[in-house]
Amino acid sequence: MSRPNLQVALDHSDLPSAMKDVVAVGDVVDIVEVGTILCLQAGAEAIRCIRALYPEKTVVADTKCADAGGTVAKNCQDAGADWMTVICCATIPTMKAAAKEVKEVQVELYGDWTYEQAQKWLDAGISQAIYHQSRDALLAGETWGEKDLTKVKKLIDMGFRVSVTGGLDVDTLKLFKDLDVYTFITGRGITAAPDPKKAAQDFQDEIRRIWG
């Protein structure tokens, strides 16, 4: 198994606070995500700023796009994003249109989705999926469990590069030790820590300990 990436999600409501946090951790993480809220608040400017700061990093625009895939993707690409996200309920034509404009499209798995749908994404050339514990589910008291790990494994076995996100902390990582996870994504697990840089390094150290 390859060593998973670490992605920081900038789930901020304003660009100045996002920039403050990313400067602290950008050199430690592998991937920088312009989170959905930040995309809505600061738009392409946020992507441009992150790209200017980290020209060698993979930058993700977490648009959760549901329609107008080609237009949204081109705008993200023009601003400097490498990847963007589409919501799992988006149509295959929307996903394909987006994939023509950016290097990679990631399907965000929320709510009800099926493995039959997932196979159609693969058939359309979309090979990245993001498995969530949503913020609302976590606030309702849900935690990572065997049902989640089973779904992640199934997606990996189908051929997806699977990222996982939602309430992750350093202790959570060991739950995935037998899985070929592509990326661990965390926002407040890093940015809300007393020392964000140390928090990011702690994640990286644990990833290296488990996956080598």
XYZ file of N, CA and C in Angstrom:
636
model
N 0.842 -1.198 0.000
C 0.000 0.000 0.000
C 0.878 1.249 0.000
N 0.438 2.230 -0.748
C 1.173 3.499 -0.775
C 0.782 4.344 0.432
N 1.640 5.283 0.791
C 1.361 6.143 1.937
C 0.299 7.165 1.558
N -0.738 7.319 2.383
C -1.790 8.296 2.075
C -1.270 9.730 2.109
N -1.933 10.592 1.335
C -1.687 12.026 1.395
C -2.383 12.618 2.611
N -1.932 13.809 2.994
C -2.630 14.609 4.001
C -3.105 15.893 3.335
N -4.394 16.153 3.454
C -5.005 17.333 2.837
C -5.620 18.206 3.917
N -5.291 19.493 3.887
C -5.935 20.428 4.804
C -7.084 21.112 4.077
N -8.243 21.114 4.730
C -9.424 21.771 4.170
C -9.567 23.144 4.824
N -9.520 24.171 3.993
C -9.693 25.533 4.495
C -11.188 25.845 4.521
N -11.827 25.412 5.607
C -13.269 25.584 5.755
C -13.571 26.901 6.461
N -13.055 27.979 5.901
C -13.172 29.288 6.517
C -14.273 30.109 5.851
N -14.760 31.091 6.587
C -15.786 31.979 6.042
C -15.212 33.255 5.452
N -13.905 33.446 5.589
C -13.294 34.631 4.996
C -11.870 34.302 4.581
N -11.394 35.020 3.580
C -10.080 34.740 3.008
C -8.922 35.080 3.947
N -8.943 36.201 4.673
C -7.804 36.501 5.545
C -7.520 35.415 6.579
N -8.558 34.869 7.205
C -8.312 33.826 8.212
C -7.831 32.541 7.554
N -8.325 32.256 6.363
C -7.845 31.079 5.631
C -6.370 31.214 5.289
N -5.972 32.392 4.850
C -4.577 32.613 4.498
C -3.679 32.503 5.721
N -4.136 33.001 6.842
C -3.357 32.912 8.081
C -3.089 31.453 8.432
N -4.113 30.616 8.320
C -3.954 29.213 8.690
C -3.128 28.440 7.672
N -3.331 28.707 6.394
C -2.622 27.915 5.389
C -1.133 28.211 5.411
N -0.761 29.441 5.722
C 0.666 29.778 5.808
C 1.344 28.967 6.912
N 0.593 28.643 7.958
C 1.166 27.887 9.070
C 1.389 26.420 8.723
N 0.581 25.874 7.820
C 0.623 24.420 7.603
C 0.905 24.004 6.165
N 0.934 24.958 5.247
C 1.039 24.616 3.835
C 2.266 23.814 3.465
N 3.373 24.032 4.176
C 4.591 23.299 3.863
C 4.582 21.884 4.427
N 3.649 21.592 5.319
C 3.591 20.274 5.968
C 2.650 19.334 5.231
N 1.528 19.858 4.754
C 0.517 19.010 4.108
C 0.881 18.766 2.647
N 0.203 17.789 2.044
C 0.449 17.445 0.639
C -0.495 18.162 -0.309
N -1.728 18.393 0.147
C -2.783 18.945 -0.700
C -3.487 20.050 0.073
N -3.804 21.143 -0.621
C -4.519 22.260 0.007
C -5.894 22.387 -0.652
N -6.919 22.396 0.180
C -8.302 22.476 -0.317
C -8.927 23.820 0.005
N -9.430 24.479 -1.020
C -10.272 25.654 -0.822
C -11.675 25.115 -0.545
N -12.063 25.150 0.728
C -13.297 24.508 1.151
C -14.549 25.126 0.549
N -15.645 24.422 0.664
C -16.893 24.849 0.045
C -17.328 26.231 0.537
N -17.266 26.436 1.827
C -17.697 27.725 2.376
C -16.805 28.838 1.859
N -15.497 28.566 1.826
C -14.560 29.579 1.329
C -14.781 29.835 -0.158
N -15.082 28.783 -0.922
C -15.411 28.969 -2.343
C -16.612 29.888 -2.504
N -17.615 29.708 -1.659
C -18.820 30.523 -1.754
C -18.562 31.963 -1.326
N -17.701 32.145 -0.336
C -17.456 33.481 0.202
C -16.433 34.267 -0.615
N -15.364 33.598 -1.039
C -14.256 34.315 -1.677
C -14.031 33.918 -3.125
N -14.689 32.858 -3.565
C -14.657 32.479 -4.970
C -13.271 32.201 -5.517
N -13.084 32.573 -6.781
C -11.839 32.291 -7.484
C -10.647 32.988 -6.849
N -10.887 34.098 -6.164
C -9.782 34.822 -5.527
C -9.068 33.943 -4.506
N -9.843 33.146 -3.776
C -9.230 32.241 -2.796
C -8.330 31.223 -3.493
N -8.794 30.675 -4.607
C -7.989 29.700 -5.351
C -6.712 30.362 -5.856
N -6.842 31.561 -6.399
C -5.666 32.266 -6.932
C -4.634 32.535 -5.835
N -5.097 32.903 -4.659
C -4.169 33.198 -3.567
C -3.421 31.944 -3.114
N -4.144 30.845 -2.992
C -3.502 29.595 -2.565
C -2.511 29.133 -3.624
N -2.889 29.224 -4.882
C -1.983 28.827 -5.961
C -0.721 29.685 -5.976
N -0.868 30.974 -5.740
C 0.300 31.856 -5.729
C 1.245 31.496 -4.585
N 0.679 31.123 -3.441
C 1.508 30.774 -2.290
C 2.203 29.431 -2.470
N 1.498 28.482 -3.087
C 2.001 27.113 -3.177
C 1.928 26.606 -4.614
N 2.824 27.101 -5.467
C 2.774 26.731 -6.887
C 3.024 25.249 -7.151
N 3.662 24.549 -6.206
C 3.984 23.140 -6.424
C 2.980 22.191 -5.773
N 2.064 22.712 -4.970
C 1.102 21.861 -4.269
C -0.103 21.555 -5.159
N -0.745 20.426 -4.891
C -2.051 20.160 -5.487
C -3.085 21.012 -4.764
N -3.863 21.768 -5.542
C -4.901 22.644 -4.986
C -6.263 22.126 -5.446
N -7.161 21.950 -4.486
C -8.503 21.436 -4.755
C -9.541 22.522 -4.499
N -10.459 22.694 -5.426
C -11.617 23.558 -5.216
C -12.803 22.673 -4.851
N -13.229 22.768 -3.616
C -14.306 21.902 -3.125
C -15.658 22.544 -3.437
N -15.987 22.566 -4.721
C -17.204 23.234 -5.170
C -18.467 22.421 -4.920
N -18.318 21.100 -4.767
C -19.472 20.204 -4.684
C -20.452 20.496 -5.831
N -19.896 20.641 -7.008
C -20.660 21.060 -8.182
C -21.780 20.068 -8.496
N -22.965 20.598 -8.788
C -24.117 19.767 -9.144
C -24.589 20.002 -10.576
N -24.143 21.090 -11.200
C -24.601 21.446 -12.533
C -23.561 22.382 -13.153
N -23.684 22.603 -14.460
C -22.752 23.498 -15.169
C -21.312 23.093 -14.921
N -21.073 21.795 -14.994
C -19.764 21.261 -14.639
C -18.619 21.850 -15.440
N -18.803 22.011 -16.739
C -17.739 22.536 -17.578
C -17.380 23.967 -17.228
N -18.392 24.788 -17.015
C -18.157 26.201 -16.691
C -17.499 26.354 -15.330
N -18.030 25.654 -14.328
C -17.457 25.732 -12.991
C -16.010 25.244 -13.007
N -15.780 24.135 -13.696
C -14.436 23.556 -13.735
C -13.451 24.478 -14.441
N -13.875 25.090 -15.543
C -12.973 25.990 -16.260
C -12.619 27.197 -15.407
N -13.602 27.740 -14.692
C -13.331 28.858 -13.798
C -12.336 28.466 -12.710
N -12.512 27.265 -12.159
C -11.586 26.786 -11.125
C -10.192 26.577 -11.701
N -10.126 25.979 -12.870
C -8.836 25.722 -13.503
C -8.125 27.032 -13.846
N -8.874 27.989 -14.361
C -8.285 29.281 -14.710
C -7.725 29.992 -13.477
N -8.340 29.754 -12.329
C -7.876 30.376 -11.089
C -6.691 29.640 -10.483
N -6.437 28.417 -10.952
C -5.267 27.691 -10.468
C -5.536 26.374 -9.781
N -6.794 25.908 -9.766
C -7.087 24.627 -9.133
C -6.660 23.472 -10.029
N -6.145 22.418 -9.409
C -5.817 21.188 -10.128
C -7.027 20.261 -10.200
N -7.714 20.144 -9.075
C -8.851 19.245 -8.961
C -10.068 20.052 -8.503
N -11.252 19.475 -8.713
C -12.467 20.035 -8.126
C -13.399 18.895 -7.769
N -14.358 19.193 -6.909
C -15.297 18.172 -6.478
C -16.663 18.367 -7.128
N -17.331 17.241 -7.346
C -18.726 17.239 -7.779
C -19.511 16.411 -6.774
N -20.753 16.772 -6.593
C -21.595 16.029 -5.663
C -22.064 14.751 -6.337
N -22.286 13.710 -5.556
C -22.587 12.398 -6.137
C -23.913 12.360 -6.885
N -24.814 13.309 -6.618
C -26.090 13.322 -7.326
C -26.004 14.048 -8.669
N -24.843 14.614 -8.992
C -24.678 15.255 -10.297
C -24.803 14.211 -11.400
N -25.236 14.644 -12.570
C -25.378 13.714 -13.691
C -24.005 13.361 -14.262
N -23.960 12.244 -14.959
C -22.718 11.838 -15.618
C -22.255 12.907 -16.618
N -23.147 13.494 -17.430
C -22.683 14.564 -18.322
C -22.051 15.738 -17.574
N -22.580 16.092 -16.409
C -21.975 17.166 -15.613
C -20.572 16.784 -15.171
N -20.415 15.549 -14.722
C -19.095 15.083 -14.291
C -18.109 15.045 -15.456
N -18.565 14.549 -16.593
C -17.690 14.481 -17.765
C -17.283 15.867 -18.240
N -18.225 16.800 -18.217
C -17.923 18.159 -18.647
C -16.877 18.782 -17.740
N -17.001 18.537 -16.442
C -16.013 19.059 -15.502
C -14.649 18.430 -15.745
N -14.635 17.133 -15.994
C -13.372 16.413 -16.161
C -12.588 16.876 -17.385
N -13.267 17.490 -18.346
C -12.572 18.002 -19.532
C -11.767 19.266 -19.224
N -12.091 19.935 -18.113
C -11.511 21.246 -17.839
C -10.462 21.249 -16.729
N -10.499 20.261 -15.839
C -9.520 20.195 -14.750
C -8.785 18.867 -14.822
N -7.674 18.786 -14.083
C -6.864 17.570 -14.137
C -7.617 16.368 -13.594
N -8.353 16.573 -12.498
C -9.098 15.465 -11.902
C -10.374 15.971 -11.261
N -11.380 15.110 -11.290
C -12.646 15.366 -10.611
C -12.805 14.337 -9.499
N -13.236 14.802 -8.350
C -13.506 13.928 -7.219
C -15.006 13.935 -6.940
N -15.575 12.750 -6.747
C -16.998 12.645 -6.423
C -17.165 12.637 -4.911
N -17.959 13.581 -4.416
C -18.243 13.680 -2.986
C -19.450 12.808 -2.653
N -19.264 11.877 -1.730
C -20.319 10.925 -1.398
C -21.108 11.419 -0.195
N -22.289 11.922 -0.483
C -23.208 12.389 0.552
C -24.551 11.700 0.359
N -25.247 11.475 1.470
C -26.612 10.963 1.368
C -26.687 9.594 0.720
N -27.700 9.396 -0.104
C -27.944 8.093 -0.722
C -27.218 7.989 -2.061
N -26.374 6.996 -2.173
C -25.693 6.678 -3.425
C -25.532 5.157 -3.464
N -25.326 4.631 -4.646
C -25.236 3.177 -4.801
C -23.937 2.802 -5.490
N -23.559 1.535 -5.351
C -22.358 1.046 -6.041
C -22.596 0.975 -7.550
N -23.870 0.844 -7.938
C -24.184 0.882 -9.376
C -23.866 2.268 -9.939
N -24.220 3.299 -9.207
C -23.854 4.650 -9.613
C -22.330 4.799 -9.650
N -21.683 4.275 -8.637
C -20.225 4.392 -8.552
C -19.560 3.751 -9.770
N -20.093 2.642 -10.215
C -19.516 1.991 -11.395
C -19.667 2.882 -12.634
N -20.773 3.605 -12.703
C -20.965 4.529 -13.830
C -19.946 5.671 -13.792
N -19.588 6.110 -12.569
C -18.549 7.149 -12.471
C -17.222 6.606 -12.983
N -16.895 5.392 -12.580
C -15.661 4.776 -13.063
C -15.686 4.635 -14.580
N -16.821 4.183 -15.097
C -16.952 4.002 -16.546
C -16.802 5.326 -17.287
N -17.131 6.433 -16.598
C -17.023 7.765 -17.203
C -15.622 8.357 -17.041
N -14.737 7.599 -16.400
C -13.364 8.057 -16.231
C -13.099 8.806 -14.937
N -14.064 8.784 -14.008
C -13.894 9.455 -12.714
C -13.414 8.418 -11.708
N -12.181 8.573 -11.234
C -11.599 7.516 -10.399
C -11.278 7.953 -8.974
N -11.701 9.165 -8.600
C -11.516 9.603 -7.217
C -12.871 9.778 -6.539
N -12.965 9.271 -5.316
C -14.177 9.436 -4.515
C -13.783 9.881 -3.111
N -14.648 10.678 -2.512
C -14.415 11.156 -1.151
C -15.530 10.630 -0.260
N -15.143 9.804 0.716
C -16.121 9.239 1.647
C -16.178 10.111 2.902
N -17.391 10.501 3.263
C -17.609 11.473 4.335
C -18.262 10.885 5.558
N -17.843 11.424 6.686
C -18.744 11.586 7.808
C -19.051 13.078 7.787
N -20.273 13.449 7.502
C -20.591 14.870 7.342
C -20.548 15.598 8.680
N -20.373 16.912 8.601
C -20.341 17.735 9.811
C -21.630 17.563 10.605
N -22.754 17.539 9.906
C -24.035 17.415 10.606
C -24.167 16.057 11.287
N -23.670 14.986 10.614
C -23.724 13.658 11.225
C -22.857 13.604 12.473
N -21.680 14.216 12.393
C -20.788 14.225 13.550
C -21.397 14.991 14.710
N -22.035 16.108 14.391
C -22.684 16.889 15.438
C -23.832 16.108 16.076
N -24.402 15.176 15.297
C -25.489 14.341 15.821
C -24.958 13.146 16.612
N -23.632 13.031 16.712
C -23.046 11.993 17.553
C -22.541 10.763 16.835
N -22.579 10.755 15.498
C -22.076 9.592 14.767
C -20.551 9.580 14.789
N -19.974 8.370 14.730
C -18.523 8.215 14.696
C -18.159 7.205 13.616
N -16.867 7.160 13.285
C -16.392 6.187 12.304
C -16.560 4.780 12.855
N -17.045 3.868 12.004
C -17.267 2.492 12.450
C -17.071 1.497 11.327
N -17.372 0.245 11.618
C -17.126 -0.830 10.660
C -17.924 -0.650 9.383
N -19.129 -0.088 9.493
C -19.929 0.109 8.280
C -19.242 1.085 7.327
N -18.576 2.086 7.883
C -17.848 3.034 7.041
C -16.628 2.364 6.411
N -15.885 1.621 7.210
C -14.681 0.966 6.705
C -15.022 -0.029 5.603
N -16.154 -0.715 5.747
C -16.587 -1.677 4.726
C -16.884 -0.971 3.409
N -17.533 0.179 3.488
C -17.847 0.936 2.274
C -16.581 1.478 1.616
N -15.665 1.979 2.436
C -14.408 2.482 1.896
C -13.653 1.363 1.192
N -13.591 0.194 1.820
C -12.879 -0.938 1.214
C -13.517 -1.350 -0.106
N -14.832 -1.377 -0.145
C -15.546 -1.753 -1.369
C -15.203 -0.783 -2.510
N -15.187 0.501 -2.207
C -14.860 1.496 -3.228
C -13.423 1.341 -3.718
N -12.520 1.078 -2.788
C -11.125 0.843 -3.178
C -11.027 -0.387 -4.067
N -11.721 -1.445 -3.680
C -11.690 -2.689 -4.464
C -12.276 -2.493 -5.860
N -13.221 -1.560 -5.991
C -13.803 -1.271 -7.306
C -12.812 -0.558 -8.224
N -11.806 0.098 -7.607
C -10.814 0.799 -8.411
C -10.714 2.288 -8.153
N -11.448 2.764 -7.148
C -11.371 4.187 -6.805
C -10.142 4.481 -5.949
N -9.599 5.689 -6.113
C -8.701 6.262 -5.116
C -9.611 6.998 -4.138
N -9.665 6.504 -2.917
C -10.657 6.984 -1.961
C -10.007 7.865 -0.900
N -10.536 9.073 -0.759
C -10.161 9.959 0.327
C -11.241 9.870 1.395
N -10.846 10.061 2.643
C -11.810 10.020 3.739
C -11.722 11.315 4.532
N -12.868 11.736 5.052
C -12.915 13.001 5.781
C -14.110 13.024 6.715
N -14.008 13.862 7.733
C -15.113 14.051 8.658
C -14.727 13.681 10.072
N -14.387 14.665 10.873
C -14.086 14.420 12.276
C -12.837 13.597 12.521
N -11.901 13.612 11.588
C -10.685 12.822 11.771
C -9.768 13.475 12.795
N -9.138 12.647 13.609
C -8.022 13.100 14.427
C -6.911 12.067 14.310
N -5.795 12.329 14.944
C -4.647 11.438 14.798
C -4.994 10.016 15.244
N -5.770 9.893 16.313
C -6.124 8.563 16.820
C -7.037 7.796 15.878
N -7.776 8.517 15.031
C -8.694 7.866 14.090
C -7.947 7.114 12.998
N -6.750 7.557 12.662
C -6.057 7.029 11.488
C -5.828 5.525 11.567
N -5.583 5.025 12.763
C -5.284 3.593 12.891
C -6.462 2.706 12.495
N -7.679 3.256 12.490
C -8.836 2.472 12.042
C -8.681 2.045 10.584
N -7.916 2.810 9.811
C -7.790 2.579 8.376
C -6.500 1.832 8.007
N -5.808 1.256 8.989
C -4.464 0.732 8.769
C -4.410 -0.379 7.733
N -5.507 -1.074 7.510
C -5.518 -2.163 6.534
C -6.070 -1.731 5.174
N -6.319 -0.443 5.009
C -6.937 0.058 3.785
C -5.972 0.965 3.018
N -6.065 0.889 1.708
C -5.208 1.691 0.838
C -5.869 3.051 0.602
N -5.983 3.838 1.682
C -6.601 5.166 1.597
C -5.705 6.086 0.777
N -6.315 6.880 -0.096
C -5.545 7.783 -0.950
C -5.165 9.061 -0.208
N -6.134 9.642 0.504
C -5.890 10.911 1.195
C -6.749 10.999 2.449
N -6.156 11.501 3.509
C -6.913 11.891 4.696
C -7.114 13.404 4.636
N -8.369 13.817 4.776
C -8.713 15.234 4.679
C -9.212 15.708 6.034
N -8.611 16.768 6.527
C -9.091 17.347 7.776
C -9.013 18.863 7.709
N -9.995 19.494 8.321
C -10.022 20.947 8.384
C -9.707 21.414 9.784
N -10.741 21.462 10.625
C -10.560 21.951 11.984
C -9.627 21.067 12.811
N -9.461 19.801 12.419
C -8.509 18.939 13.114
C -7.096 19.493 13.068
N -6.844 20.341 12.073
C -5.555 21.033 11.974
C -5.709 22.516 12.288
N -6.615 23.181 11.585
C -6.659 24.648 11.671
C -7.186 25.157 13.005
N -7.991 24.356 13.717
C -8.526 24.791 15.006
C -7.656 24.356 16.173
N -6.551 23.666 15.883
C -5.655 23.221 16.944
C -4.900 24.413 17.536
N -4.469 24.308 18.790
C -3.688 25.400 19.391
C -2.425 25.720 18.588
N -1.811 24.681 18.026
C -0.627 24.845 17.183
C -0.884 24.102 15.873
N -1.466 24.768 14.866
C -1.838 24.076 13.623
C -0.670 23.365 12.948
N 0.499 23.973 12.949
C 1.637 23.325 12.298
C 1.995 22.015 12.988
N 2.018 22.020 14.306
C 2.289 20.783 15.051
C 1.204 19.751 14.794
N -0.053 20.201 14.742
C -1.151 19.276 14.477
C -0.980 18.603 13.120
N -0.625 19.390 12.103
C -0.398 18.819 10.774
C 0.767 17.842 10.790
N 1.831 18.191 11.501
C 2.984 17.298 11.577
C 2.640 16.017 12.324
N 1.805 16.120 13.364
C 1.372 14.925 14.095
C 0.598 13.979 13.169
N -0.264 14.537 12.317
C -0.971 13.706 11.336
C 0.029 13.018 10.411
N 0.969 13.782 9.883
C 1.954 13.209 8.960
C 2.796 12.142 9.643
N 3.186 12.364 10.867
C 4.002 11.386 11.588
C 3.248 10.081 11.788
N 1.954 10.184 12.108
C 1.158 8.977 12.304
C 0.932 8.256 10.981
N 0.712 9.002 9.911
C 0.561 8.375 8.601
C 1.830 7.610 8.234
N 2.971 8.217 8.481
C 4.253 7.544 8.167
C 4.467 6.329 9.081
N 4.044 6.435 10.324
C 4.209 5.305 11.254
C 3.401 4.094 10.780
N 2.179 4.359 10.314
C 1.285 3.258 9.930
C 1.595 2.730 8.545
N 1.813 3.640 7.592
C 1.952 3.228 6.192
C 3.399 3.247 5.689
N 4.323 3.726 6.525
C 5.734 3.670 6.148
C 6.174 4.751 5.194
